[in-house]
Amino acid sequence: MSETRDPRLTPARPDLADSRLAGVVAAERYVAGEPARVMAPSAPLRRAPRPEAGLDTEAVRGDAVTVYEIRDGFAWVQIGRDGYVGYLPETALGPADPAPTHRVAALRTFLYPAPDLKRPHLAHLSLGAAFAAEAREGEYWRLAGGGYVFAGHAVPLDAREPDFAGTAERLVGTPYLWGGRTSLGLDCSGLVQLCLETAGLACPRDADQQERGLGEALPGLDGLRRGDLVFWKGHVGLMLDAERLIHANGYHMAVAVEPLSQAVERIAAKSYGAVTSTRRLTLKA
């Protein structure tokens, strides 16, 4: 017995599948995944266990994952945030506990070996990365597992930024990166996902998933307002007001702001065709 499922979100291969899918998808064997957590600053999730394989998305520190197999330096996982399935470097993973208590609210911050800004930093953490804070030492959080982060760059995990369009504005100029979802590089749907998550909104990873799963459909391009989403086949942008669109795109090779009318004309002529829908999100009070 089997049924058609989105392969991006289905932990199933011909030789191995999640035990919860037994009797639903065909596989040689089924396993119950093991919980783990991303401890690297960021990690590429690839569609195959090879360094040169395409980048589907990125996981960041604090992301919960379910691990189904570890082999040849790669872990076959499903990311808890959005259900994406793929291969992460084995070295990016650590124990599932302790769970994060805080997330990075600055565009990026540094991880230090001591609570001292003059010490050589160990790594950088992107906006949205999360960590378990063990104790406050002066102006820094001491992290479970080692290292220190400037406390002013972090907020409690449940903190919310309701103006997600404002978060997108902070990211203007970030280079375009296919599969990127950190403040060092973003693609169109990665920008939307990252910004909505800062507002406490769960968000699918890819533009087609976002179009199907987010908000309520609007009648067209008239009457758009801040925070509305505009979709093309394979692309998404976020309105800053009735006229301006912000989006990560390959034309500018960056997160850029431009008149919606200009983007619609260029995209129709050169890339993704006509607008397929517009949608509005409502934040709960």
mmCIF file of C-alpha atoms in Angstrom:
data_model
loop_
_atom_site.group_PDB
_atom_site.id
_atom_site.type_symbol
_atom_site.label_atom_id
_atom_site.label_comp_id
_atom_site.label_asym_id
_atom_site.label_seq_id
_atom_site.Cartn_x
_atom_site.Cartn_y
_atom_site.Cartn_z
ATOM 1 C CA MET A 1 0.000 0.000 0.000
ATOM 2 C CA SER A 2 1.340 3.449 -0.861
ATOM 3 C CA GLU A 3 0.157 6.954 -1.610
ATOM 4 C CA THR A 4 1.619 10.014 -3.276
ATOM 5 C CA ARG A 5 3.401 12.267 -0.779
ATOM 6 C CA ASP A 6 5.590 15.303 -1.105
ATOM 7 C CA PRO A 7 9.122 13.833 -1.164
ATOM 8 C CA ARG A 8 10.471 17.016 0.428
ATOM 9 C CA LEU A 9 8.434 16.244 3.546
ATOM 10 C CA THR A 10 8.402 12.444 3.548
ATOM 11 C CA PRO A 11 11.190 10.533 5.333
ATOM 12 C CA ALA A 12 11.057 7.593 2.960
ATOM 13 C CA ARG A 13 13.496 6.029 0.520
ATOM 14 C CA PRO A 14 13.218 2.675 -1.266
ATOM 15 C CA ASP A 15 15.560 1.155 1.318
ATOM 16 C CA LEU A 16 14.523 3.022 4.476
ATOM 17 C CA ALA A 17 11.540 4.912 5.900
ATOM 18 C CA ASP A 18 10.133 6.300 9.126
ATOM 19 C CA SER A 19 8.411 3.526 11.064
ATOM 20 C CA ARG A 20 5.270 5.681 11.217
ATOM 21 C CA LEU A 21 4.984 5.212 7.445
ATOM 22 C CA ALA A 22 4.908 1.417 7.571
ATOM 23 C CA GLY A 23 1.943 0.268 5.486
ATOM 24 C CA VAL A 24 1.722 3.710 3.865
ATOM 25 C CA VAL A 25 4.885 3.794 1.761
ATOM 26 C CA ALA A 26 6.969 0.869 0.538
ATOM 27 C CA ALA A 27 10.501 0.462 1.903
ATOM 28 C CA GLU A 28 12.915 -2.379 2.620
ATOM 29 C CA ARG A 29 12.958 -1.490 6.315
ATOM 30 C CA TYR A 30 11.465 1.000 8.745
ATOM 31 C CA VAL A 31 13.119 2.714 11.694
ATOM 32 C CA ALA A 32 12.030 4.963 14.512
ATOM 33 C CA GLY A 33 14.072 8.151 14.197
ATOM 34 C CA GLU A 34 16.258 9.455 16.999
ATOM 35 C CA PRO A 35 15.986 13.059 18.237
ATOM 36 C CA ALA A 36 18.964 15.369 17.840
ATOM 37 C CA ARG A 37 19.670 19.069 17.577
ATOM 38 C CA VAL A 38 21.771 21.209 15.255
ATOM 39 C CA MET A 39 24.741 22.580 17.187
ATOM 40 C CA ALA A 40 26.690 24.064 14.267
ATOM 41 C CA PRO A 41 25.995 27.756 13.547
ATOM 42 C CA SER A 42 24.300 26.615 10.327
ATOM 43 C CA ALA A 43 24.292 23.466 8.251
ATOM 44 C CA PRO A 44 23.394 22.732 4.622
ATOM 45 C CA LEU A 45 20.557 20.290 4.039
ATOM 46 C CA ARG A 46 21.295 18.569 0.737
ATOM 47 C CA ARG A 47 19.186 16.343 -1.467
ATOM 48 C CA ALA A 48 21.908 13.659 -1.590
ATOM 49 C CA PRO A 49 24.748 12.630 0.775
ATOM 50 C CA ARG A 50 27.461 14.367 -1.212
ATOM 51 C CA PRO A 51 29.160 17.739 -0.603
ATOM 52 C CA GLU A 52 28.483 18.775 -4.204
ATOM 53 C CA ALA A 53 24.771 17.890 -4.069
ATOM 54 C CA GLY A 54 22.242 20.707 -4.434
ATOM 55 C CA LEU A 55 21.352 22.835 -1.409
ATOM 56 C CA ASP A 56 17.668 22.468 -0.561
ATOM 57 C CA THR A 57 17.629 24.512 2.642
ATOM 58 C CA GLU A 58 19.678 25.281 5.731
ATOM 59 C CA ALA A 59 19.307 24.325 9.362
ATOM 60 C CA VAL A 60 20.591 26.638 12.081
ATOM 61 C CA ARG A 61 21.780 26.160 15.639
ATOM 62 C CA GLY A 62 18.965 25.038 17.896
ATOM 63 C CA ASP A 63 16.905 23.316 15.203
ATOM 64 C CA ALA A 64 15.400 20.033 16.337
ATOM 65 C CA VAL A 65 15.802 17.147 13.891
ATOM 66 C CA THR A 66 14.872 13.496 13.713
ATOM 67 C CA VAL A 67 17.759 11.308 12.561
ATOM 68 C CA TYR A 68 16.956 8.148 10.585
ATOM 69 C CA GLU A 69 20.430 7.156 9.442
ATOM 70 C CA ILE A 70 24.064 8.211 9.833
ATOM 71 C CA ARG A 71 26.495 6.976 7.205
ATOM 72 C CA ASP A 72 29.686 8.211 5.545
ATOM 73 C CA GLY A 73 29.647 11.514 7.407
ATOM 74 C CA PHE A 74 26.041 12.431 6.600
ATOM 75 C CA ALA A 75 22.866 12.192 8.656
ATOM 76 C CA TRP A 76 19.559 11.590 6.889
ATOM 77 C CA VAL A 77 17.120 13.734 8.857
ATOM 78 C CA GLN A 78 13.807 15.539 9.008
ATOM 79 C CA ILE A 79 13.892 19.110 10.325
ATOM 80 C CA GLY A 80 11.299 19.769 13.009
ATOM 81 C CA ARG A 81 10.655 23.381 11.964
ATOM 82 C CA ASP A 82 9.120 22.665 8.573
ATOM 83 C CA GLY A 83 9.377 18.911 8.022
ATOM 84 C CA TYR A 84 12.035 19.128 5.317
ATOM 85 C CA VAL A 85 13.928 15.887 4.678
ATOM 86 C CA GLY A 86 17.522 15.616 3.494
ATOM 87 C CA TYR A 87 21.149 15.101 4.403
ATOM 88 C CA LEU A 88 23.042 17.155 6.989
ATOM 89 C CA PRO A 89 26.718 16.847 7.890
ATOM 90 C CA GLU A 90 26.958 14.451 10.831
ATOM 91 C CA THR A 91 29.305 16.867 12.585
ATOM 92 C CA ALA A 92 26.556 19.538 12.699
ATOM 93 C CA LEU A 93 24.493 17.518 15.174
ATOM 94 C CA GLY A 94 24.490 17.116 18.936
ATOM 95 C CA PRO A 95 22.163 15.920 21.709
ATOM 96 C CA ALA A 96 18.518 16.993 21.613
ATOM 97 C CA ASP A 97 18.707 18.277 25.193
ATOM 98 C CA PRO A 98 18.841 20.810 26.634
ATOM 99 C CA ALA A 99 16.199 22.577 24.564
ATOM 100 C CA PRO A 100 16.832 26.200 23.520
ATOM 101 C CA THR A 101 15.730 29.016 25.795
ATOM 102 C CA HIS A 102 16.714 32.020 23.649
ATOM 103 C CA ARG A 103 17.076 32.960 20.004
ATOM 104 C CA VAL A 104 19.246 35.485 18.196
ATOM 105 C CA ALA A 105 17.333 38.692 17.405
ATOM 106 C CA ALA A 106 20.243 40.623 15.871
ATOM 107 C CA LEU A 107 20.965 39.993 12.199
ATOM 108 C CA ARG A 108 23.934 38.001 13.411
ATOM 109 C CA THR A 109 26.073 37.762 16.509
ATOM 110 C CA PHE A 110 29.316 36.131 17.605
ATOM 111 C CA LEU A 111 29.972 33.138 19.787
ATOM 112 C CA TYR A 112 32.913 33.818 22.105
ATOM 113 C CA PRO A 113 35.035 31.455 24.223
ATOM 114 C CA ALA A 114 34.640 33.789 27.229
ATOM 115 C CA PRO A 115 32.418 36.753 28.211
ATOM 116 C CA ASP A 116 34.892 39.162 26.645
ATOM 117 C CA LEU A 117 34.453 40.988 23.325
ATOM 118 C CA LYS A 118 38.221 41.144 22.870
ATOM 119 C CA ARG A 119 38.595 37.381 22.711
ATOM 120 C CA PRO A 120 38.783 35.818 19.202
ATOM 121 C CA HIS A 121 35.290 34.655 18.290
ATOM 122 C CA LEU A 122 34.517 30.979 17.713
ATOM 123 C CA ALA A 123 31.684 31.366 15.203
ATOM 124 C CA HIS A 124 28.793 33.581 14.220
ATOM 125 C CA LEU A 125 25.103 32.855 14.773
ATOM 126 C CA SER A 126 22.403 34.108 12.415
ATOM 127 C CA LEU A 127 19.107 35.783 13.144
ATOM 128 C CA GLY A 128 16.782 33.000 14.292
ATOM 129 C CA ALA A 129 19.457 30.665 15.623
ATOM 130 C CA ALA A 130 18.616 29.396 19.101
ATOM 131 C CA PHE A 131 20.562 28.252 22.137
ATOM 132 C CA ALA A 132 20.132 27.023 25.689
ATOM 133 C CA ALA A 133 21.340 29.689 28.121
ATOM 134 C CA GLU A 134 22.802 28.237 31.317
ATOM 135 C CA ALA A 135 23.538 31.454 33.205
ATOM 136 C CA ARG A 136 24.028 35.193 32.800
ATOM 137 C CA GLU A 137 27.601 36.393 33.276
ATOM 138 C CA GLY A 138 27.670 40.161 33.099
ATOM 139 C CA GLU A 139 26.490 41.193 29.637
ATOM 140 C CA TYR A 140 26.719 37.686 28.207
ATOM 141 C CA TRP A 141 24.796 34.427 28.230
ATOM 142 C CA ARG A 142 26.821 31.302 28.940
ATOM 143 C CA LEU A 143 25.584 28.598 26.579
ATOM 144 C CA ALA A 144 25.026 24.962 27.374
ATOM 145 C CA GLY A 145 27.779 23.134 25.564
ATOM 146 C CA GLY A 146 30.184 26.061 25.782
ATOM 147 C CA GLY A 147 30.607 29.581 24.500
ATOM 148 C CA TYR A 148 29.137 32.990 25.237
ATOM 149 C CA VAL A 149 26.732 35.261 23.353
ATOM 150 C CA PHE A 150 26.147 38.969 24.005
ATOM 151 C CA ALA A 151 22.799 39.043 25.824
ATOM 152 C CA GLY A 152 21.632 42.198 24.038
ATOM 153 C CA HIS A 153 21.582 40.288 20.756
ATOM 154 C CA ALA A 154 19.165 37.609 22.018
ATOM 155 C CA VAL A 155 15.567 37.368 23.220
ATOM 156 C CA PRO A 156 13.593 34.628 24.981
ATOM 157 C CA LEU A 157 12.515 31.879 22.622
ATOM 158 C CA ASP A 158 8.842 32.907 22.846
ATOM 159 C CA ALA A 159 9.456 36.611 22.093
ATOM 160 C CA ARG A 160 7.535 37.883 19.054
ATOM 161 C CA GLU A 161 8.266 40.582 16.462
ATOM 162 C CA PRO A 162 4.822 41.427 15.031
ATOM 163 C CA ASP A 163 6.123 43.596 12.169
ATOM 164 C CA PHE A 164 7.637 40.811 10.089
ATOM 165 C CA ALA A 165 7.869 43.191 7.124
ATOM 166 C CA GLY A 166 10.177 45.280 9.294
ATOM 167 C CA THR A 167 12.359 42.240 9.834
ATOM 168 C CA ALA A 168 12.567 41.840 6.054
ATOM 169 C CA GLU A 169 13.638 45.482 5.723
ATOM 170 C CA ARG A 170 16.528 44.823 8.084
ATOM 171 C CA LEU A 171 17.725 42.157 5.651
ATOM 172 C CA VAL A 172 17.895 44.409 2.569
ATOM 173 C CA GLY A 173 21.181 43.809 0.784
ATOM 174 C CA THR A 174 21.618 40.251 2.054
ATOM 175 C CA PRO A 175 23.055 38.246 -0.862
ATOM 176 C CA TYR A 176 20.785 35.860 -2.728
ATOM 177 C CA LEU A 177 21.574 32.200 -2.058
ATOM 178 C CA TRP A 178 19.526 29.358 -3.504
ATOM 179 C CA GLY A 179 18.406 27.328 -0.488
ATOM 180 C CA GLY A 180 19.664 29.975 1.946
ATOM 181 C CA ARG A 181 17.777 30.907 5.081
ATOM 182 C CA THR A 182 20.314 32.775 7.217
ATOM 183 C CA SER A 183 21.298 36.424 7.362
ATOM 184 C CA LEU A 184 24.390 35.572 5.300
ATOM 185 C CA GLY A 185 22.318 34.435 2.310
ATOM 186 C CA LEU A 186 18.628 33.992 1.501
ATOM 187 C CA ASP A 187 16.349 32.812 -1.240
ATOM 188 C CA CYS A 188 12.817 34.156 -1.723
ATOM 189 C CA SER A 189 10.958 31.665 0.452
ATOM 190 C CA GLY A 190 13.790 31.550 2.991
ATOM 191 C CA LEU A 191 13.340 35.286 3.544
ATOM 192 C CA VAL A 192 9.599 34.871 4.097
ATOM 193 C CA GLN A 193 10.051 31.889 6.397
ATOM 194 C CA LEU A 194 12.705 33.569 8.523
ATOM 195 C CA CYS A 195 10.686 36.769 8.906
ATOM 196 C CA LEU A 196 7.432 35.021 9.766
ATOM 197 C CA GLU A 197 9.156 32.865 12.345
ATOM 198 C CA THR A 198 10.370 35.973 14.188
ATOM 199 C CA ALA A 199 6.662 36.869 14.489
ATOM 200 C CA GLY A 200 5.852 33.451 15.933
ATOM 201 C CA LEU A 201 4.230 32.143 12.761
ATOM 202 C CA ALA A 202 4.988 28.631 11.562
ATOM 203 C CA CYS A 203 5.862 28.764 7.883
ATOM 204 C CA PRO A 204 6.549 26.100 5.239
ATOM 205 C CA ARG A 205 9.908 26.240 3.491
ATOM 206 C CA ASP A 206 9.223 26.577 -0.242
ATOM 207 C CA ALA A 207 7.168 29.126 -2.163
ATOM 208 C CA ASP A 208 4.621 26.621 -3.477
ATOM 209 C CA GLN A 209 4.082 25.276 0.041
ATOM 210 C CA GLN A 210 3.695 28.799 1.390
ATOM 211 C CA GLU A 211 1.167 29.662 -1.294
ATOM 212 C CA ARG A 212 -0.953 26.642 -0.378
ATOM 213 C CA GLY A 213 -0.607 26.928 3.367
ATOM 214 C CA LEU A 214 -0.389 30.558 4.452
ATOM 215 C CA GLY A 215 -3.075 33.155 5.066
ATOM 216 C CA GLU A 216 -6.193 33.930 3.092
ATOM 217 C CA ALA A 217 -6.435 34.521 -0.643
ATOM 218 C CA LEU A 218 -6.967 38.096 -1.868
ATOM 219 C CA PRO A 219 -8.778 39.062 -5.066
ATOM 220 C CA GLY A 220 -5.696 40.427 -6.833
ATOM 221 C CA LEU A 221 -3.113 43.186 -6.771
ATOM 222 C CA ASP A 222 -5.459 45.990 -5.712
ATOM 223 C CA GLY A 223 -5.693 46.979 -2.075
ATOM 224 C CA LEU A 224 -2.493 45.290 -0.960
ATOM 225 C CA ARG A 225 -1.004 46.379 2.353
ATOM 226 C CA ARG A 226 2.069 45.846 4.491
ATOM 227 C CA GLY A 227 2.722 42.186 5.158
ATOM 228 C CA ASP A 228 0.729 40.766 2.251
ATOM 229 C CA LEU A 229 2.392 38.028 0.197
ATOM 230 C CA VAL A 230 2.623 38.006 -3.596
ATOM 231 C CA PHE A 231 3.248 34.698 -5.351
ATOM 232 C CA TRP A 232 4.494 33.639 -8.729
ATOM 233 C CA LYS A 233 5.080 30.034 -9.809
ATOM 234 C CA GLY A 234 8.311 29.420 -7.924
ATOM 235 C CA HIS A 235 8.700 32.857 -6.328
ATOM 236 C CA VAL A 236 7.329 34.914 -3.437
ATOM 237 C CA GLY A 237 7.688 38.458 -2.173
ATOM 238 C CA LEU A 238 6.397 40.516 0.745
ATOM 239 C CA MET A 239 4.641 43.875 0.475
ATOM 240 C CA LEU A 240 6.011 46.826 2.466
ATOM 241 C CA ASP A 241 2.991 48.956 1.579
ATOM 242 C CA ALA A 242 0.467 49.183 -1.252
ATOM 243 C CA GLU A 243 3.183 49.745 -3.870
ATOM 244 C CA ARG A 244 6.549 48.363 -2.744
ATOM 245 C CA LEU A 245 7.675 44.739 -2.756
ATOM 246 C CA ILE A 246 10.626 43.271 -0.876
ATOM 247 C CA HIS A 247 12.012 39.958 -2.071
ATOM 248 C CA ALA A 248 15.197 37.929 -2.330
ATOM 249 C CA ASN A 249 15.738 37.463 -6.039
ATOM 250 C CA GLY A 250 18.261 36.451 -8.648
ATOM 251 C CA TYR A 251 17.868 39.648 -10.692
ATOM 252 C CA HIS A 252 19.358 41.819 -7.933
ATOM 253 C CA MET A 253 21.188 38.801 -6.415
ATOM 254 C CA ALA A 254 20.106 40.192 -3.049
ATOM 255 C CA VAL A 255 17.161 41.054 -0.861
ATOM 256 C CA ALA A 256 15.853 44.185 -2.584
ATOM 257 C CA VAL A 257 12.934 46.609 -2.509
ATOM 258 C CA GLU A 258 11.284 47.733 -5.733
ATOM 259 C CA PRO A 259 7.876 48.897 -6.994
ATOM 260 C CA LEU A 260 5.528 45.939 -7.322
ATOM 261 C CA SER A 261 4.509 47.080 -10.800
ATOM 262 C CA GLN A 262 8.143 46.977 -11.925
ATOM 263 C CA ALA A 263 8.684 43.511 -10.464
ATOM 264 C CA VAL A 264 5.472 42.177 -12.013
ATOM 265 C CA GLU A 265 6.463 43.415 -15.470
ATOM 266 C CA ARG A 266 10.023 42.098 -15.319
ATOM 267 C CA ILE A 267 9.131 38.734 -13.802
ATOM 268 C CA ALA A 268 6.377 38.167 -16.358
ATOM 269 C CA ALA A 269 8.806 38.844 -19.186
ATOM 270 C CA LYS A 270 11.954 37.148 -17.922
ATOM 271 C CA SER A 271 11.366 34.459 -15.356
ATOM 272 C CA TYR A 272 8.355 33.163 -13.449
ATOM 273 C CA GLY A 273 5.464 34.466 -15.522
ATOM 274 C CA ALA A 274 2.348 36.111 -14.129
ATOM 275 C CA VAL A 275 1.381 36.530 -10.482
ATOM 276 C CA THR A 276 -0.477 33.410 -9.349
ATOM 277 C CA SER A 277 -1.989 34.700 -6.101
ATOM 278 C CA THR A 278 -1.826 37.208 -3.282
ATOM 279 C CA ARG A 279 -2.431 36.260 0.338
ATOM 280 C CA ARG A 280 -2.907 38.033 3.676
ATOM 281 C CA LEU A 281 -1.718 36.852 7.066
ATOM 282 C CA THR A 282 -3.403 37.714 10.348
ATOM 283 C CA LEU A 283 -1.418 37.746 13.571
ATOM 284 C CA LYS A 284 -3.225 36.652 16.714
ATOM 285 C CA ALA A 285 -3.363 39.249 19.463
#
